mmCIF file of C-alpha atoms and ligand atoms in Angstrom:
data_model
loop_
_atom_site.group_PDB
_atom_site.id
_atom_site.type_symbol
_atom_site.label_atom_id
_atom_site.label_comp_id
_atom_site.label_asym_id
_atom_site.label_seq_id
_atom_site.Cartn_x
_atom_site.Cartn_y
_atom_site.Cartn_z
ATOM 1 C CA ARG A 102 -11.773 -7.730 -20.177
ATOM 2 C CA PHE A 103 -12.341 -4.233 -18.800
ATOM 3 C CA ARG A 104 -9.440 -2.584 -20.580
ATOM 4 C CA LYS A 105 -11.442 -0.029 -22.453
ATOM 5 C CA ARG A 106 -10.793 3.578 -21.871
ATOM 6 C CA ASP A 107 -13.694 5.959 -21.507
ATOM 7 C CA LEU A 108 -12.657 9.547 -21.618
ATOM 8 C CA GLU A 109 -15.599 10.910 -19.762
ATOM 9 C CA CYS A 110 -18.288 9.947 -17.356
ATOM 10 C CA ARG A 111 -21.243 8.839 -19.508
ATOM 11 C CA ARG A 112 -23.891 8.575 -16.876
ATOM 12 C CA ASP A 113 -25.551 10.599 -14.173
ATOM 13 C CA ILE A 114 -23.027 9.645 -11.536
ATOM 14 C CA GLU A 115 -24.480 12.117 -9.019
ATOM 15 C CA GLN A 116 -27.477 9.823 -8.460
ATOM 16 C CA PHE A 117 -25.160 7.616 -6.378
ATOM 17 C CA ILE A 118 -24.083 10.330 -3.916
ATOM 18 C CA PRO A 119 -26.547 9.322 -1.155
ATOM 19 C CA ALA A 120 -25.625 5.642 -1.402
ATOM 20 C CA PHE A 121 -21.886 6.320 -1.230
ATOM 21 C CA LEU A 122 -22.351 8.722 1.657
ATOM 22 C CA SER A 123 -24.346 6.163 3.573
ATOM 23 C CA ILE A 124 -21.586 3.570 3.062
ATOM 24 C CA TYR A 125 -19.156 6.163 4.388
ATOM 25 C CA ASP A 126 -21.384 6.847 7.432
ATOM 26 C CA SER A 127 -21.632 3.149 8.204
ATOM 27 C CA LEU A 128 -17.831 2.856 8.292
ATOM 28 C CA ILE A 129 -17.155 5.757 10.701
ATOM 29 C CA PRO A 130 -16.334 4.530 14.202
ATOM 30 C CA PRO A 131 -18.683 5.697 16.971
ATOM 31 C CA GLU A 132 -17.312 8.217 19.497
ATOM 32 C CA GLU A 133 -17.275 5.751 22.392
ATOM 33 C CA GLU A 134 -14.722 3.646 20.544
ATOM 34 C CA LYS A 135 -12.255 6.542 20.685
ATOM 35 C CA ALA A 136 -12.811 6.882 24.446
ATOM 36 C CA LYS A 137 -12.095 3.166 24.955
ATOM 37 C CA GLN A 138 -8.870 3.454 22.965
ATOM 38 C CA GLU A 139 -7.730 6.399 25.076
ATOM 39 C CA GLN A 140 -8.591 4.482 28.233
ATOM 40 C CA LEU A 141 -6.498 1.510 27.112
ATOM 41 C CA LEU A 142 -3.619 3.790 26.132
ATOM 42 C CA LYS A 143 -3.651 5.412 29.588
ATOM 43 C CA SER A 144 -3.584 2.095 31.416
ATOM 44 C CA LEU A 145 -0.792 0.781 29.158
ATOM 45 C CA GLU A 146 1.197 3.941 29.818
ATOM 46 C CA ARG A 147 0.858 3.439 33.573
ATOM 47 C CA LEU A 148 2.231 -0.085 33.251
ATOM 48 C CA VAL A 149 5.088 0.982 31.013
ATOM 49 C CA ASN A 150 6.028 3.865 33.306
ATOM 50 C CA SER A 151 6.338 1.541 36.275
ATOM 51 C CA GLU A 152 9.379 0.066 34.491
ATOM 52 C CA TRP A 153 10.532 3.035 32.376
ATOM 53 C CA PRO A 154 9.373 6.335 33.950
ATOM 54 C CA GLU A 155 10.586 8.426 30.988
ATOM 55 C CA ALA A 156 8.912 6.353 28.269
ATOM 56 C CA ARG A 157 5.860 7.635 26.355
ATOM 57 C CA LEU A 158 3.173 5.899 24.333
ATOM 58 C CA TYR A 159 1.703 7.337 21.142
ATOM 59 C CA LEU A 160 -1.171 6.135 19.002
ATOM 60 C CA TYR A 161 -0.424 5.973 15.292
ATOM 61 C CA GLY A 162 -1.944 4.423 12.181
ATOM 62 C CA SER A 163 -5.641 4.335 11.466
ATOM 63 C CA CYS A 164 -6.773 4.771 15.083
ATOM 64 C CA ALA A 165 -5.110 8.196 15.121
ATOM 65 C CA ASN A 166 -4.980 9.410 11.506
ATOM 66 C CA SER A 167 -8.802 9.680 11.197
ATOM 67 C CA PHE A 168 -8.929 7.037 8.448
ATOM 68 C CA GLY A 169 -9.793 4.163 10.775
ATOM 69 C CA VAL A 170 -12.976 2.184 10.388
ATOM 70 C CA SER A 171 -14.998 0.853 13.276
ATOM 71 C CA LYS A 172 -13.489 -1.991 15.346
ATOM 72 C CA SER A 173 -9.932 -1.667 14.039
ATOM 73 C CA ASP A 174 -6.997 -2.832 16.088
ATOM 74 C CA ILE A 175 -4.879 -0.030 17.467
ATOM 75 C CA ASP A 176 -1.241 0.726 16.711
ATOM 76 C CA VAL A 177 0.875 2.052 19.570
ATOM 77 C CA CYS A 178 4.442 3.332 19.518
ATOM 78 C CA LEU A 179 6.611 3.153 22.636
ATOM 79 C CA ALA A 180 9.059 6.069 22.613
ATOM 80 C CA ILE A 181 11.993 5.101 24.796
ATOM 81 C CA ASP A 182 15.708 5.766 25.108
ATOM 82 C CA GLU A 183 17.332 2.628 23.671
ATOM 83 C CA GLN A 184 21.004 3.573 23.957
ATOM 84 C CA ASP A 185 22.174 0.676 26.109
ATOM 85 C CA VAL A 186 19.528 -1.932 25.300
ATOM 86 C CA ASN A 187 18.326 -3.423 22.051
ATOM 87 C CA LYS A 188 14.766 -3.474 20.766
ATOM 88 C CA ALA A 189 14.323 -7.211 21.256
ATOM 89 C CA ASP A 190 15.227 -6.981 24.947
ATOM 90 C CA ILE A 191 12.839 -4.071 25.459
ATOM 91 C CA LEU A 192 10.056 -5.987 23.731
ATOM 92 C CA LEU A 193 10.636 -9.111 25.817
ATOM 93 C CA LYS A 194 10.642 -7.057 29.023
ATOM 94 C CA LEU A 195 7.513 -5.239 27.861
ATOM 95 C CA ALA A 196 5.761 -8.528 27.133
ATOM 96 C CA GLU A 197 6.647 -9.736 30.612
ATOM 97 C CA ILE A 198 5.178 -6.614 32.250
ATOM 98 C CA LEU A 199 1.990 -6.798 30.201
ATOM 99 C CA GLU A 200 1.596 -10.518 30.810
ATOM 100 C CA SER A 201 1.712 -10.034 34.579
ATOM 101 C CA ASP A 202 -1.184 -7.576 34.289
ATOM 102 C CA LYS A 203 -4.638 -8.613 33.138
ATOM 103 C CA LEU A 204 -3.839 -8.443 29.429
ATOM 104 C CA GLN A 205 -4.388 -11.456 27.182
ATOM 105 C CA ASN A 206 -2.685 -13.097 24.201
ATOM 106 C CA VAL A 207 0.554 -11.240 24.892
ATOM 107 C CA GLN A 208 3.109 -12.147 22.238
ATOM 108 C CA ALA A 209 6.512 -10.627 21.418
ATOM 109 C CA LEU A 210 7.348 -10.815 17.703
ATOM 110 C CA THR A 211 11.010 -9.814 17.861
ATOM 111 C CA ARG A 212 11.958 -11.099 14.391
ATOM 112 C CA ALA A 213 9.236 -9.327 12.391
ATOM 113 C CA ARG A 214 10.156 -6.599 9.862
ATOM 114 C CA VAL A 215 8.726 -4.169 12.406
ATOM 115 C CA PRO A 216 9.240 -5.941 15.773
ATOM 116 C CA ILE A 217 6.160 -5.662 18.016
ATOM 117 C CA VAL A 218 4.352 -6.947 21.070
ATOM 118 C CA LYS A 219 0.747 -7.977 20.430
ATOM 119 C CA LEU A 220 -1.919 -8.052 23.113
ATOM 120 C CA MET A 221 -5.648 -8.060 23.730
ATOM 121 C CA ASP A 222 -7.329 -6.074 26.466
ATOM 122 C CA PRO A 223 -10.270 -8.048 27.881
ATOM 123 C CA VAL A 224 -11.795 -4.907 29.468
ATOM 124 C CA THR A 225 -12.279 -2.972 26.228
ATOM 125 C CA GLY A 226 -11.985 -5.911 23.801
ATOM 126 C CA ILE A 227 -9.370 -3.990 21.827
ATOM 127 C CA SER A 228 -6.367 -5.707 20.239
ATOM 128 C CA CYS A 229 -3.189 -3.743 20.042
ATOM 129 C CA ASP A 230 0.300 -3.865 18.497
ATOM 130 C CA ILE A 231 3.112 -1.996 20.267
ATOM 131 C CA CYS A 232 6.278 -1.115 18.345
ATOM 132 C CA ILE A 233 9.351 0.753 19.552
ATOM 133 C CA ASN A 234 10.563 4.209 18.494
ATOM 134 C CA ASN A 235 8.778 4.249 15.160
ATOM 135 C CA ILE A 236 8.545 8.028 15.427
ATOM 136 C CA LEU A 237 8.246 8.601 11.668
ATOM 137 C CA ALA A 238 5.004 6.658 11.731
ATOM 138 C CA VAL A 239 3.726 8.943 14.505
ATOM 139 C CA VAL A 240 4.645 11.994 12.401
ATOM 140 C CA ASN A 241 3.115 10.690 9.163
ATOM 141 C CA THR A 242 -0.014 9.849 11.150
ATOM 142 C CA LYS A 243 -0.257 13.524 12.112
ATOM 143 C CA LEU A 244 0.246 14.594 8.487
ATOM 144 C CA LEU A 245 -2.636 12.386 7.317
ATOM 145 C CA LYS A 246 -4.864 13.600 10.135
ATOM 146 C CA ASP A 247 -4.094 17.236 9.286
ATOM 147 C CA TYR A 248 -4.947 16.666 5.612
ATOM 148 C CA ALA A 249 -8.238 15.059 6.625
ATOM 149 C CA GLN A 250 -9.325 18.232 8.416
ATOM 150 C CA ILE A 251 -9.013 20.427 5.323
ATOM 151 C CA ASP A 252 -11.778 18.944 3.178
ATOM 152 C CA ALA A 253 -14.397 16.350 4.149
ATOM 153 C CA ARG A 254 -14.139 14.685 0.729
ATOM 154 C CA LEU A 255 -10.715 13.229 1.564
ATOM 155 C CA ARG A 256 -12.090 11.146 4.399
ATOM 156 C CA GLN A 257 -15.101 10.082 2.305
ATOM 157 C CA LEU A 258 -12.923 9.045 -0.630
ATOM 158 C CA ALA A 259 -10.289 7.268 1.473
ATOM 159 C CA PHE A 260 -12.839 5.310 3.545
ATOM 160 C CA ILE A 261 -14.574 4.072 0.412
ATOM 161 C CA VAL A 262 -11.296 3.262 -1.353
ATOM 162 C CA LYS A 263 -10.017 1.375 1.717
ATOM 163 C CA HIS A 264 -13.331 -0.481 1.991
ATOM 164 C CA TRP A 265 -13.108 -1.402 -1.703
ATOM 165 C CA ALA A 266 -9.467 -2.531 -1.309
ATOM 166 C CA LYS A 267 -10.274 -4.721 1.700
ATOM 167 C CA SER A 268 -13.349 -6.223 0.012
ATOM 168 C CA ARG A 269 -11.379 -7.015 -3.129
ATOM 169 C CA GLY A 270 -8.301 -8.419 -1.387
ATOM 170 C CA VAL A 271 -5.901 -5.737 -2.627
ATOM 171 C CA ASN A 272 -4.948 -4.313 0.801
ATOM 172 C CA GLU A 273 -2.468 -7.050 1.750
ATOM 173 C CA THR A 274 1.198 -6.085 1.613
ATOM 174 C CA TYR A 275 2.328 -9.659 2.262
ATOM 175 C CA HIS A 276 0.521 -10.674 -0.948
ATOM 176 C CA GLY A 277 2.119 -7.867 -2.914
ATOM 177 C CA THR A 278 -0.723 -5.373 -2.836
ATOM 178 C CA LEU A 279 -0.826 -1.959 -1.161
ATOM 179 C CA SER A 280 -1.051 -0.858 2.485
ATOM 180 C CA SER A 281 -3.853 1.346 3.777
ATOM 181 C CA TYR A 282 -1.245 4.049 4.244
ATOM 182 C CA ALA A 283 -0.405 3.868 0.531
ATOM 183 C CA TYR A 284 -4.088 4.128 -0.462
ATOM 184 C CA VAL A 285 -4.582 7.219 1.706
ATOM 185 C CA LEU A 286 -1.524 8.849 0.090
ATOM 186 C CA MET A 287 -2.999 8.025 -3.337
ATOM 187 C CA CYS A 288 -6.218 9.789 -2.302
ATOM 188 C CA ILE A 289 -4.389 12.869 -0.963
ATOM 189 C CA HIS A 290 -2.291 13.137 -4.101
ATOM 190 C CA PHE A 291 -5.360 12.757 -6.294
ATOM 191 C CA LEU A 292 -7.191 15.586 -4.485
ATOM 192 C CA GLN A 293 -4.094 17.817 -4.726
ATOM 193 C CA GLN A 294 -4.228 17.296 -8.505
ATOM 194 C CA ARG A 295 -7.887 18.190 -9.078
ATOM 195 C CA LYS A 296 -8.578 21.434 -10.934
ATOM 196 C CA PRO A 297 -9.321 23.519 -8.930
ATOM 197 C CA ALA A 298 -7.351 21.711 -6.232
ATOM 198 C CA ILE A 299 -9.295 20.194 -3.329
ATOM 199 C CA LEU A 300 -6.209 19.851 -1.101
ATOM 200 C CA PRO A 301 -3.092 22.028 -0.868
ATOM 201 C CA CYS A 302 0.443 20.679 -0.573
ATOM 202 C CA LEU A 303 1.217 21.273 3.110
ATOM 203 C CA GLN A 304 4.921 20.440 2.767
ATOM 204 C CA GLU A 305 5.383 23.177 0.143
ATOM 205 C CA MET A 306 3.869 25.811 2.419
ATOM 206 C CA GLU A 307 5.592 27.780 5.165
ATOM 207 C CA ALA A 308 6.407 25.305 7.954
ATOM 208 C CA THR A 309 4.588 25.812 11.244
ATOM 209 C CA TYR A 310 5.496 22.343 12.509
ATOM 210 C CA MET A 311 8.960 20.847 12.433
ATOM 211 C CA VAL A 312 10.596 17.775 13.967
ATOM 212 C CA THR A 313 13.749 15.901 13.132
ATOM 213 C CA VAL A 314 13.526 12.131 13.282
ATOM 214 C CA ASP A 315 16.509 9.876 12.440
ATOM 215 C CA ASP A 316 18.151 12.750 10.514
ATOM 216 C CA ILE A 317 15.010 13.367 8.496
ATOM 217 C CA THR A 318 13.509 16.834 8.871
ATOM 218 C CA CYS A 319 9.738 16.668 8.818
ATOM 219 C CA ALA A 320 8.334 20.141 8.261
ATOM 220 C CA TYR A 321 5.003 21.411 6.993
ATOM 221 C CA PHE A 322 2.182 23.876 7.510
ATOM 222 C CA ASP A 323 -0.056 22.356 10.179
ATOM 223 C CA GLU A 324 -2.426 25.231 10.994
ATOM 224 C CA VAL A 325 -5.086 23.519 8.947
ATOM 225 C CA GLY A 326 -7.958 25.273 10.739
ATOM 226 C CA SER A 327 -7.204 28.242 8.500
ATOM 227 C CA LEU A 328 -7.598 26.128 5.341
ATOM 228 C CA SER A 329 -11.188 24.947 5.754
ATOM 229 C CA GLU A 330 -12.277 26.881 2.632
ATOM 230 C CA PHE A 331 -9.358 25.665 0.521
ATOM 231 C CA GLY A 332 -11.313 23.246 -1.652
ATOM 232 C CA ALA A 333 -14.528 25.274 -1.812
ATOM 233 C CA GLN A 334 -14.012 26.345 -5.455
ATOM 234 C CA ASN A 335 -14.163 22.720 -6.501
ATOM 235 C CA LYS A 336 -17.730 21.354 -6.361
ATOM 236 C CA GLU A 337 -17.025 17.737 -7.345
ATOM 237 C CA SER A 338 -19.058 15.208 -5.381
ATOM 238 C CA ILE A 339 -17.828 12.002 -3.778
ATOM 239 C CA ALA A 340 -19.463 9.995 -6.582
ATOM 240 C CA ARG A 341 -17.663 11.985 -9.262
ATOM 241 C CA LEU A 342 -14.362 11.797 -7.388
ATOM 242 C CA LEU A 343 -14.603 8.019 -7.069
ATOM 243 C CA TRP A 344 -15.241 7.740 -10.786
ATOM 244 C CA GLU A 345 -12.229 9.977 -11.500
ATOM 245 C CA PHE A 346 -9.988 8.209 -8.958
ATOM 246 C CA PHE A 347 -10.496 4.777 -10.471
ATOM 247 C CA ASP A 348 -10.377 6.122 -14.007
ATOM 248 C CA TYR A 349 -7.017 7.705 -13.165
ATOM 249 C CA TRP A 350 -5.474 4.509 -11.770
ATOM 250 C CA ALA A 351 -7.070 2.314 -14.448
ATOM 251 C CA PHE A 352 -6.319 4.331 -17.575
ATOM 252 C CA ARG A 353 -4.436 7.527 -17.039
ATOM 253 C CA HIS A 354 -1.563 6.883 -14.629
ATOM 254 C CA ASP A 355 1.771 6.462 -16.421
ATOM 255 C CA TYR A 356 2.995 3.307 -14.691
ATOM 256 C CA ALA A 357 6.194 3.227 -16.745
ATOM 257 C CA ASN A 358 7.492 6.652 -15.771
ATOM 258 C CA ALA A 359 5.507 8.384 -13.037
ATOM 259 C CA VAL A 360 5.913 8.635 -9.272
ATOM 260 C CA ILE A 361 3.126 10.192 -7.241
ATOM 261 C CA SER A 362 4.395 12.591 -4.591
ATOM 262 C CA VAL A 363 2.288 14.099 -1.819
ATOM 263 C CA ARG A 364 5.410 15.920 -0.607
ATOM 264 C CA THR A 365 5.617 18.075 -3.748
ATOM 265 C CA GLY A 366 1.930 17.904 -4.709
ATOM 266 C CA SER A 367 2.977 16.722 -8.154
ATOM 267 C CA ILE A 368 4.063 13.812 -10.319
ATOM 268 C CA LEU A 369 7.803 13.124 -10.365
ATOM 269 C CA SER A 370 9.667 10.945 -12.824
ATOM 270 C CA LYS A 371 11.089 7.542 -11.948
ATOM 271 C CA ARG A 372 14.282 8.659 -13.652
ATOM 272 C CA ALA A 373 14.689 11.650 -11.324
ATOM 273 C CA LYS A 374 14.329 9.334 -8.327
ATOM 274 C CA ASP A 375 16.508 6.613 -9.831
ATOM 275 C CA TRP A 376 13.636 4.185 -9.497
ATOM 276 C CA THR A 377 14.044 2.773 -12.974
ATOM 277 C CA ARG A 378 15.587 -0.590 -12.179
ATOM 278 C CA ARG A 379 14.918 -3.372 -9.797
ATOM 279 C CA ILE A 380 17.231 -3.153 -6.789
ATOM 280 C CA GLY A 381 17.000 -6.117 -4.419
ATOM 281 C CA ASN A 382 13.308 -6.736 -3.993
ATOM 282 C CA ASP A 383 12.201 -3.210 -4.915
ATOM 283 C CA ARG A 384 10.709 -3.263 -8.383
ATOM 284 C CA HIS A 385 8.949 0.111 -8.552
ATOM 285 C CA LEU A 386 6.050 -1.137 -10.684
ATOM 286 C CA ILE A 387 3.741 1.436 -9.084
ATOM 287 C CA CYS A 388 5.513 4.334 -7.407
ATOM 288 C CA ILE A 389 4.217 6.159 -4.338
ATOM 289 C CA GLU A 390 6.790 8.357 -2.617
ATOM 290 C CA ASP A 391 6.678 8.454 1.176
ATOM 291 C CA PRO A 392 6.178 12.112 2.213
ATOM 292 C CA PHE A 393 9.126 12.061 4.673
ATOM 293 C CA GLU A 394 11.283 9.040 3.826
ATOM 294 C CA ILE A 395 11.620 10.166 0.257
ATOM 295 C CA SER A 396 13.819 7.270 -0.837
ATOM 296 C CA HIS A 397 11.004 4.991 0.231
ATOM 297 C CA ASP A 398 8.563 3.736 -2.416
ATOM 298 C CA LEU A 399 5.353 2.421 -0.849
ATOM 299 C CA GLY A 400 4.791 0.480 -4.058
ATOM 300 C CA ARG A 401 7.943 -1.575 -3.428
ATOM 301 C CA VAL A 402 5.863 -4.530 -2.174
ATOM 302 C CA VAL A 403 4.166 -4.895 -5.556
ATOM 303 C CA ASP A 404 5.613 -7.594 -7.821
ATOM 304 C CA LYS A 405 5.031 -8.598 -11.437
ATOM 305 C CA TYR A 406 2.056 -10.789 -10.477
ATOM 306 C CA SER A 407 0.348 -8.464 -8.039
ATOM 307 C CA ILE A 408 0.683 -5.400 -10.308
ATOM 308 C CA LYS A 409 -1.524 -7.233 -12.785
ATOM 309 C CA ILE A 410 -4.115 -8.012 -10.130
ATOM 310 C CA LEU A 411 -4.033 -4.444 -8.866
ATOM 311 C CA ARG A 412 -4.463 -2.896 -12.314
ATOM 312 C CA GLU A 413 -7.274 -5.291 -13.176
ATOM 313 C CA GLU A 414 -9.015 -4.267 -9.956
ATOM 314 C CA PHE A 415 -8.659 -0.573 -10.816
ATOM 315 C CA GLU A 416 -10.111 -1.314 -14.252
ATOM 316 C CA ARG A 417 -12.942 -3.358 -12.812
ATOM 317 C CA ALA A 418 -13.809 -0.512 -10.424
ATOM 318 C CA ALA A 419 -13.681 2.079 -13.217
ATOM 319 C CA TYR A 420 -15.877 -0.128 -15.381
ATOM 320 C CA ILE A 421 -18.434 -0.623 -12.597
ATOM 321 C CA LEU A 422 -18.645 3.093 -11.878
ATOM 322 C CA GLN A 423 -19.199 3.734 -15.573
ATOM 323 C CA TYR A 424 -21.707 0.993 -16.439
ATOM 324 C CA ASP A 425 -22.954 -1.095 -13.536
ATOM 325 C CA PRO A 426 -26.610 -0.542 -12.597
ATOM 326 C CA ASN A 427 -25.806 -0.901 -8.919
ATOM 327 C CA PRO A 428 -22.211 0.288 -8.414
ATOM 328 C CA CYS A 429 -22.555 0.866 -4.672
ATOM 329 C CA VAL A 430 -23.035 -2.883 -4.224
ATOM 330 C CA THR A 431 -21.027 -4.406 -7.083
ATOM 331 C CA LEU A 432 -17.904 -2.375 -6.316
ATOM 332 C CA PHE A 433 -17.514 -4.114 -2.939
ATOM 333 C CA GLU A 434 -18.469 -7.656 -3.908
ATOM 334 C CA PRO A 435 -16.030 -10.128 -2.356
ATOM 335 C CA TYR A 436 -13.512 -11.519 -4.820
HETATM 336 P P1 LIG B 682 -5.871 -0.118 8.687
HETATM 337 O O1 LIG B 682 -5.287 -0.774 9.900
HETATM 338 O O2 LIG B 682 -5.852 -0.979 7.467
HETATM 339 O O3 LIG B 682 -7.201 0.502 8.896
HETATM 340 O O4 LIG B 682 -4.954 1.116 8.328
HETATM 341 P P2 LIG B 682 -3.677 1.787 8.949
HETATM 342 O O5 LIG B 682 -3.773 3.254 8.654
HETATM 343 O O6 LIG B 682 -3.450 1.406 10.361
HETATM 344 O O7 LIG B 682 -2.583 1.288 7.973
HETATM 345 P P3 LIG B 682 -1.290 0.474 7.976
HETATM 346 O O8 LIG B 682 -1.472 -0.761 8.787
HETATM 347 O O9 LIG B 682 -0.944 0.390 6.527
HETATM 348 O O10 LIG B 682 -0.186 1.371 8.642
HETATM 349 C C1 LIG B 682 -0.214 1.839 9.964
HETATM 350 C C2 LIG B 682 0.679 3.055 10.075
HETATM 351 O O11 LIG B 682 2.032 2.637 9.940
HETATM 352 C C3 LIG B 682 0.467 4.097 9.000
HETATM 353 O O12 LIG B 682 -0.518 5.032 9.319
HETATM 354 C C4 LIG B 682 1.804 4.733 8.912
HETATM 355 O O13 LIG B 682 1.914 5.685 9.957
HETATM 356 C C5 LIG B 682 2.734 3.598 9.203
HETATM 357 N N1 LIG B 682 3.220 2.947 7.997
HETATM 358 C C6 LIG B 682 2.702 1.875 7.381
HETATM 359 N N2 LIG B 682 3.438 1.500 6.340
HETATM 360 C C7 LIG B 682 4.462 2.359 6.286
HETATM 361 C C8 LIG B 682 5.583 2.480 5.445
HETATM 362 O O14 LIG B 682 5.821 1.714 4.499
HETATM 363 N N3 LIG B 682 6.420 3.506 5.719
HETATM 364 C C9 LIG B 682 6.224 4.351 6.747
HETATM 365 N N4 LIG B 682 7.075 5.343 6.957
HETATM 366 N N5 LIG B 682 5.182 4.268 7.582
HETATM 367 C C10 LIG B 682 4.319 3.280 7.348
HETATM 368 MG MG1 LIG B 683 -3.532 -0.435 11.453
#
C-alpha cells in the first residue's frame, strides 16, 4: 500500500523539529533514576562479594549505553572466574544469596539462551536481570555510549526510532523483529554514511582502548571528547534525519546484497561475508554486522514472515513522514 518511492522530501519537514525534540525530551530518564540504579548495583555487589570476593558487577545494555528510556529494567553482568563451576551452578547459588536478602521475585532461568537470574528490588522498585561473564556485551555497551557522546543527533534519532519500534511492535526478537541493540547500530551506521558524515568510524581510527574477550580483540578510538565537532559540517536536523532514515530502510537499502557494518563504517556485501544462504536458523534477510563478533548477524532473528512486517513498517513510517499531517502522533500509533 505504501510501496511508492519518493526521491526527495516534498514538504517542509523542519516544521516538526520542536515536536520531535519534545518527544525525545519526554523519553530521557531523570537523573535520580541513574542514582537509584547505582545504589542497587552497589548493594548487589556487596551481596555477591560476600560469596565471591573477586567477582565484579557491571551494568550493560540500555541503562549504561545512554540509549535507555525512563523506567527501563537494568541489565547486570557478573564477571567471575568460572573455571571449576558451571554457569547454572553459579546462577542457582546467586539466586539463593539474593533470595535470602530483601530482594523479591528472584528467579534463576538457567535454560534460557542467555542464562540469567531475575529479581526486583523493593527499595528502588527496579527490576534487574543478572547474566554471567557476558563481557562482550559490556564492551559493546561502552562502544555505543562513546558514539552517543560525539553528536547529540545520534541519541535523538535512536530514542525516537526505538520508541517507534516499541509502539509498532517491531522490537521483539522472539517474534522475529529486531533488538534495541540492532536499531541503535542501524542509527550509528546511518549517521556514519551521511554526507558530510555525522559520526566517524571509531574502529577504523587509531585504537586508544583495547581489550581481548573470548579471543576477540576489541579495539577502537575512545577519546571521544576530542570529536565533539566531528559532525558540525552537517546541519541536518532530527526531522530531516528521521525522514532519511526511514526512506533508506523503506526504499534504498539493498536487502538482497548489502550488510551494514558499523565496524568499517561502510556497506559490505553478503557474498564477502558468506551470508548468502540459510544456515540453520540464520536466514540473513536483513544484515547487521555486530561490531565485535563479526560473524554475528543481528538480523538473524528475522524470518520470511517478519521481514515483510518490518519492511512494511519502514514504508509506513517513510510514508507518514512524507505525507501525514501529524507525523509526530501517527508515527507512534499502536498497531
Ligand atoms: P531496551 O532494554 O529495549 O531499552 O534496550 P537495550 O539496549 O537494553 O537492548 P537489548 O535488550 O537489545 O540488549 C541489551 C544489551 O545486550 C545490548 O546493549 C548489548 O550490549 C547486548 N546485546 C543484545 N543483543 C545482542 C546480540 O545479539 N549480540 C551481542 N553481542 N550483544 C547483544
Ligand atoms: Mg535492556
